[in-house]
Amino acid sequence: MRPIRTLLVDDEPLARSLLRELLADFPALAVTGEAANGTEALAALHTGAYDVVFLDVQMPDLDGVQVLRRLQAAGQPLPLVVFVTAYDQYAVQAFALHAVDYLLKPLDPDRFADCVGRVQQQLALRQDQARVPELEALLHSWTAPAADYQDQFLVKLPARSFFVPAAEVCYFEATGNGVLLHAAGGHYPLRTALGQLAERLDPAVFLRIHRSCIINPAHIVDFKHWSHGEYLFRMANGQHVTSSRSYSAGVQQLLKRFA
């Protein structure tokens, strides 16, 4: 397997040096390029020679957000993007630009390791989709959100904040304080109500099966009839969720796909 081609973008040489030191513990990621400002970053990314970029937000001439917006405007395919910044107020913009993660300086080694794992997981998913056309078509049918729908979810924890792509979500569960997002790596609180969240979810990706539960059918492992039109679904994260008769019409449509 070839190394993951990695571009480091930061106007501070010390910051790039620190990134290189942290990446030295992850030989799968090979630093094959560096840029000291937005203009250099734009030129490097136009080549399409990188799988992932660690991108500083605040830089002279072009900042990190402007770099990505120019690439998008030109129709340039983007690598996976990890924003690296000392300021958390850019999280919303990073979300809109589909960043895979958002690291705050000073960088914490454990948090960085978690980010690298997320990068490798996302790249593996991309490679699987490219290798198997049938799988790619199936995943597209379930996980390709329309432009108006939310396709990443910002999780804010006391020590860190990060994004969970829609494709990684097993299900959402309503709680007394909001919503829990359940994924393979754990469950995380979201500051919203399930009804409000449902309005932002792509119906081609998510299905409401209960007034307190919305699932991602791509993560169903198996299911069985429970009682009186209800079904028990086992999800990829090992948890079980139950549908209710109130949402039986949507569940029946889903089950036809498994027939």
Short mmCIF file of C-alpha atoms in Angstrom, two decimals:
data_model
loop_
_atom_site.label_atom_id
_atom_site.label_comp_id
_atom_site.label_asym_id
_atom_site.label_seq_id
_atom_site.Cartn_x
_atom_site.Cartn_y
_atom_site.Cartn_z
CA MET A 1 0.00 0.00 0.00
CA ARG A 2 1.44 3.36 -0.98
CA PRO A 3 2.00 6.03 1.70
CA ILE A 4 -0.69 8.62 2.31
CA ARG A 5 0.64 11.73 0.58
CA THR A 6 0.45 14.57 3.07
CA LEU A 7 0.75 18.35 2.60
CA LEU A 8 1.55 20.64 5.54
CA VAL A 9 0.40 24.26 5.23
CA ASP A 10 1.34 26.82 7.88
CA ASP A 11 3.09 30.17 7.69
CA GLU A 12 5.08 29.36 10.85
CA PRO A 13 8.08 27.03 10.29
CA LEU A 14 7.91 25.92 13.92
CA ALA A 15 4.30 24.83 13.49
CA ARG A 16 5.19 22.77 10.40
CA SER A 17 8.10 21.25 12.29
CA LEU A 18 5.78 20.21 15.13
CA LEU A 19 3.40 18.59 12.65
CA ARG A 20 6.29 16.65 11.11
CA GLU A 21 7.34 15.43 14.57
CA LEU A 22 3.83 14.27 15.40
CA LEU A 23 3.45 12.56 12.02
CA ALA A 24 6.74 10.71 12.53
CA ASP A 25 4.80 8.33 14.79
CA PHE A 26 2.47 7.48 11.89
CA PRO A 27 4.59 6.14 9.01
CA ALA A 28 1.51 5.55 6.86
CA LEU A 29 1.33 9.34 6.39
CA ALA A 30 4.28 10.61 4.37
CA VAL A 31 4.94 14.35 4.29
CA THR A 32 5.50 14.94 0.58
CA GLY A 33 5.00 18.70 0.49
CA GLU A 34 4.91 21.89 2.53
CA ALA A 35 3.58 25.38 1.94
CA ALA A 36 4.26 28.56 3.90
CA ASN A 37 1.26 30.59 2.73
CA GLY A 38 -2.08 30.35 0.98
CA THR A 39 -0.72 31.01 -2.50
CA GLU A 40 1.80 28.17 -2.21
CA ALA A 41 -0.90 25.90 -0.81
CA LEU A 42 -3.23 26.69 -3.71
CA ALA A 43 -0.53 25.86 -6.26
CA ALA A 44 0.34 22.61 -4.49
CA LEU A 45 -3.26 21.45 -4.20
CA HIS A 46 -3.98 22.26 -7.84
CA THR A 47 -1.61 19.41 -8.75
CA GLY A 48 -3.90 16.84 -7.15
CA ALA A 49 -0.82 15.14 -5.70
CA TYR A 50 -2.01 14.90 -2.08
CA ASP A 51 -4.37 12.64 -0.15
CA VAL A 52 -4.63 14.83 2.95
CA VAL A 53 -3.72 18.39 3.88
CA PHE A 54 -3.14 19.81 7.35
CA LEU A 55 -4.20 23.38 6.70
CA ASP A 56 -3.65 26.42 8.90
CA VAL A 57 -6.53 28.90 8.86
CA GLN A 58 -4.85 32.25 9.47
CA MET A 59 -2.10 32.94 6.91
CA PRO A 60 -0.88 35.90 4.89
CA ASP A 61 -2.38 36.65 1.44
CA LEU A 62 -4.89 33.74 1.32
CA ASP A 63 -6.16 32.09 4.49
CA GLY A 64 -7.03 28.39 4.64
CA VAL A 65 -10.73 28.95 4.08
CA GLN A 66 -10.08 31.06 0.98
CA VAL A 67 -7.75 28.40 -0.41
CA LEU A 68 -10.44 25.73 -0.25
CA ARG A 69 -13.14 28.00 -1.60
CA ARG A 70 -11.02 28.83 -4.64
CA LEU A 71 -10.35 25.15 -5.28
CA GLN A 72 -14.05 24.36 -5.00
CA ALA A 73 -14.95 27.22 -7.33
CA ALA A 74 -12.53 25.80 -9.89
CA GLY A 75 -14.06 22.34 -9.58
CA GLN A 76 -10.81 20.97 -8.21
CA PRO A 77 -11.13 17.61 -6.38
CA LEU A 78 -10.07 18.11 -2.77
CA PRO A 79 -7.98 15.87 -0.56
CA LEU A 80 -9.11 15.21 2.99
CA VAL A 81 -8.74 18.45 4.93
CA VAL A 82 -7.71 18.85 8.57
CA PHE A 83 -7.88 22.44 9.77
CA VAL A 84 -5.20 23.43 12.27
CA THR A 85 -5.68 26.71 14.12
CA ALA A 86 -5.34 28.45 17.46
CA TYR A 87 -8.93 29.75 17.21
CA ASP A 88 -12.18 27.82 17.50
CA GLN A 89 -14.39 30.44 15.82
CA TYR A 90 -13.63 28.98 12.38
CA ALA A 91 -15.33 25.66 13.17
CA VAL A 92 -18.54 26.57 11.36
CA GLN A 93 -16.65 27.50 8.19
CA ALA A 94 -14.64 24.29 8.44
CA PHE A 95 -17.90 22.39 8.74
CA ALA A 96 -19.27 24.03 5.60
CA LEU A 97 -16.11 23.08 3.70
CA HIS A 98 -16.42 19.42 4.75
CA ALA A 99 -13.23 19.27 6.81
CA VAL A 100 -12.59 15.82 8.23
CA ASP A 101 -11.31 17.28 11.50
CA TYR A 102 -10.48 20.52 13.30
CA LEU A 103 -7.38 20.66 15.51
CA LEU A 104 -6.71 23.43 17.99
CA LYS A 105 -3.22 24.64 18.79
CA PRO A 106 -1.31 23.76 20.88
CA LEU A 107 -1.68 20.29 19.46
CA ASP A 108 -2.35 17.47 21.90
CA PRO A 109 -0.64 14.17 20.90
CA ASP A 110 -3.62 12.00 21.89
CA ARG A 111 -6.03 14.24 20.03
CA PHE A 112 -3.69 14.19 17.03
CA ALA A 113 -3.61 10.40 17.06
CA ASP A 114 -7.40 10.37 17.04
CA CYS A 115 -7.37 12.69 14.03
CA VAL A 116 -4.92 10.47 12.11
CA GLY A 117 -7.18 7.49 12.75
CA ARG A 118 -10.12 9.43 11.33
CA VAL A 119 -8.09 10.37 8.24
CA GLN A 120 -7.08 6.76 7.62
CA GLN A 121 -10.66 5.58 8.07
CA GLN A 122 -11.98 8.11 5.56
CA LEU A 123 -9.29 7.27 3.00
CA ALA A 124 -10.01 3.55 3.38
CA LEU A 125 -13.68 4.27 2.68
CA ARG A 126 -12.78 6.24 -0.44
CA GLN A 127 -10.53 3.43 -1.68
CA ASP A 128 -13.17 0.78 -1.07
CA GLN A 129 -15.69 2.81 -3.04
CA ALA A 130 -13.26 3.18 -5.94
CA ARG A 131 -12.39 -0.55 -5.98
CA VAL A 132 -15.92 -1.90 -5.95
CA PRO A 133 -18.34 -0.12 -8.31
CA GLU A 134 -21.35 -2.02 -6.91
CA LEU A 135 -20.51 -0.94 -3.37
CA GLU A 136 -19.94 2.61 -4.53
CA ALA A 137 -23.39 2.71 -6.11
CA LEU A 138 -24.97 1.31 -2.94
CA LEU A 139 -23.19 3.75 -0.67
CA HIS A 140 -24.07 6.62 -2.97
CA SER A 141 -27.73 5.71 -2.77
CA TRP A 142 -27.63 5.87 1.00
CA THR A 143 -24.93 8.41 1.86
CA ALA A 144 -24.73 11.08 -0.83
CA PRO A 145 -26.55 14.02 0.79
CA ALA A 146 -28.09 16.73 -1.32
CA ALA A 147 -26.52 20.15 -1.03
CA ASP A 148 -29.32 21.40 1.22
CA TYR A 149 -28.85 18.65 3.82
CA GLN A 150 -26.34 18.39 6.63
CA ASP A 151 -23.63 15.84 5.90
CA GLN A 152 -21.32 16.40 8.88
CA PHE A 153 -22.04 16.94 12.55
CA LEU A 154 -19.97 19.08 14.88
CA VAL A 155 -19.37 17.45 18.26
CA LYS A 156 -18.25 19.80 21.03
CA LEU A 157 -16.65 18.15 24.04
CA PRO A 158 -14.94 19.90 26.98
CA ALA A 159 -11.44 18.99 25.75
CA ARG A 160 -11.92 19.00 21.99
CA SER A 161 -14.26 19.49 19.06
CA PHE A 162 -14.46 17.39 15.89
CA PHE A 163 -16.70 16.45 12.97
CA VAL A 164 -18.51 13.17 12.39
CA PRO A 165 -19.44 12.62 8.73
CA ALA A 166 -22.96 11.40 8.03
CA ALA A 167 -21.57 8.15 6.62
CA GLU A 168 -20.13 7.28 10.06
CA VAL A 169 -23.35 7.84 12.02
CA CYS A 170 -25.17 4.66 13.09
CA TYR A 171 -28.17 6.43 14.59
CA PHE A 172 -29.41 9.46 16.51
CA GLU A 173 -31.23 9.04 19.81
CA ALA A 174 -33.33 11.64 21.57
CA THR A 175 -32.45 12.22 25.23
CA GLY A 176 -33.81 14.51 27.91
CA ASN A 177 -31.03 17.02 27.20
CA GLY A 178 -30.88 16.85 23.42
CA VAL A 179 -29.59 14.18 21.04
CA LEU A 180 -26.94 11.47 21.25
CA LEU A 181 -25.06 10.70 18.04
CA HIS A 182 -24.06 7.02 17.99
CA ALA A 183 -21.11 6.00 15.81
CA ALA A 184 -18.63 3.14 15.73
CA GLY A 185 -16.22 5.13 17.90
CA GLY A 186 -18.70 6.01 20.65
CA HIS A 187 -21.68 8.21 21.37
CA TYR A 188 -21.58 11.99 21.51
CA PRO A 189 -24.02 14.70 22.61
CA LEU A 190 -25.41 17.21 20.13
CA ARG A 191 -27.00 20.47 21.25
CA THR A 192 -30.24 20.19 19.31
CA ALA A 193 -33.64 18.53 19.43
CA LEU A 194 -34.31 15.43 17.36
CA GLY A 195 -37.18 17.11 15.51
CA GLN A 196 -34.97 20.04 14.49
CA LEU A 197 -32.18 17.67 13.48
CA ALA A 198 -34.57 15.58 11.37
CA GLU A 199 -35.34 18.60 9.19
CA ARG A 200 -31.64 18.87 8.27
CA LEU A 201 -31.10 15.17 7.46
CA ASP A 202 -31.16 13.74 3.95
CA PRO A 203 -34.03 11.20 3.72
CA ALA A 204 -31.89 9.22 1.27
CA VAL A 205 -29.39 8.66 4.10
CA PHE A 206 -31.43 8.58 7.31
CA LEU A 207 -34.76 7.06 8.30
CA ARG A 208 -36.85 7.85 11.35
CA ILE A 209 -38.05 4.58 12.88
CA HIS A 210 -39.30 5.90 16.22
CA ARG A 211 -40.19 9.28 17.66
CA SER A 212 -36.91 9.12 19.59
CA CYS A 213 -34.66 7.41 17.01
CA ILE A 214 -33.34 8.11 13.49
CA ILE A 215 -31.08 5.48 11.92
CA ASN A 216 -28.60 5.29 9.07
CA PRO A 217 -29.72 2.09 7.26
CA ALA A 218 -26.21 1.60 5.83
CA HIS A 219 -25.16 0.56 9.37
CA ILE A 220 -27.80 -2.14 9.88
CA VAL A 221 -26.16 -5.52 10.54
CA ASP A 222 -29.35 -7.55 10.86
CA PHE A 223 -32.93 -7.24 12.07
CA LYS A 224 -35.86 -9.31 13.25
CA HIS A 225 -39.57 -8.90 13.72
CA TRP A 226 -40.25 -7.83 17.28
CA SER A 227 -44.01 -7.54 17.82
CA HIS A 228 -47.11 -5.99 16.24
CA GLY A 229 -45.33 -4.32 13.36
CA GLU A 230 -42.23 -3.41 15.35
CA TYR A 231 -38.70 -4.47 14.40
CA LEU A 232 -35.45 -4.81 16.29
CA PHE A 233 -32.37 -3.63 14.37
CA ARG A 234 -28.79 -4.52 15.31
CA MET A 235 -26.45 -1.70 14.26
CA ALA A 236 -22.79 -1.83 13.28
CA ASN A 237 -21.72 -0.35 16.62
CA GLY A 238 -23.26 -3.33 18.44
CA GLN A 239 -26.30 -1.46 19.75
CA HIS A 240 -29.94 -2.42 19.16
CA VAL A 241 -32.77 -0.03 18.25
CA THR A 242 -36.47 -0.73 17.96
CA SER A 243 -38.92 0.73 15.47
CA SER A 244 -42.45 1.76 16.41
CA ARG A 245 -45.73 1.18 14.61
CA SER A 246 -46.12 4.93 14.12
CA TYR A 247 -43.26 4.82 11.61
CA SER A 248 -44.08 1.42 10.09
CA ALA A 249 -44.59 2.77 6.54
CA GLY A 250 -41.01 3.99 6.26
CA VAL A 251 -39.68 0.83 7.91
CA GLN A 252 -41.57 -1.38 5.45
CA GLN A 253 -40.07 0.54 2.54
CA LEU A 254 -36.65 0.01 4.06
CA LEU A 255 -37.19 -3.72 4.52
CA LYS A 256 -38.06 -4.09 0.84
CA ARG A 257 -34.46 -3.13 0.08
CA PHE A 258 -33.25 -6.11 2.07
CA ALA A 259 -35.68 -8.53 0.44
#
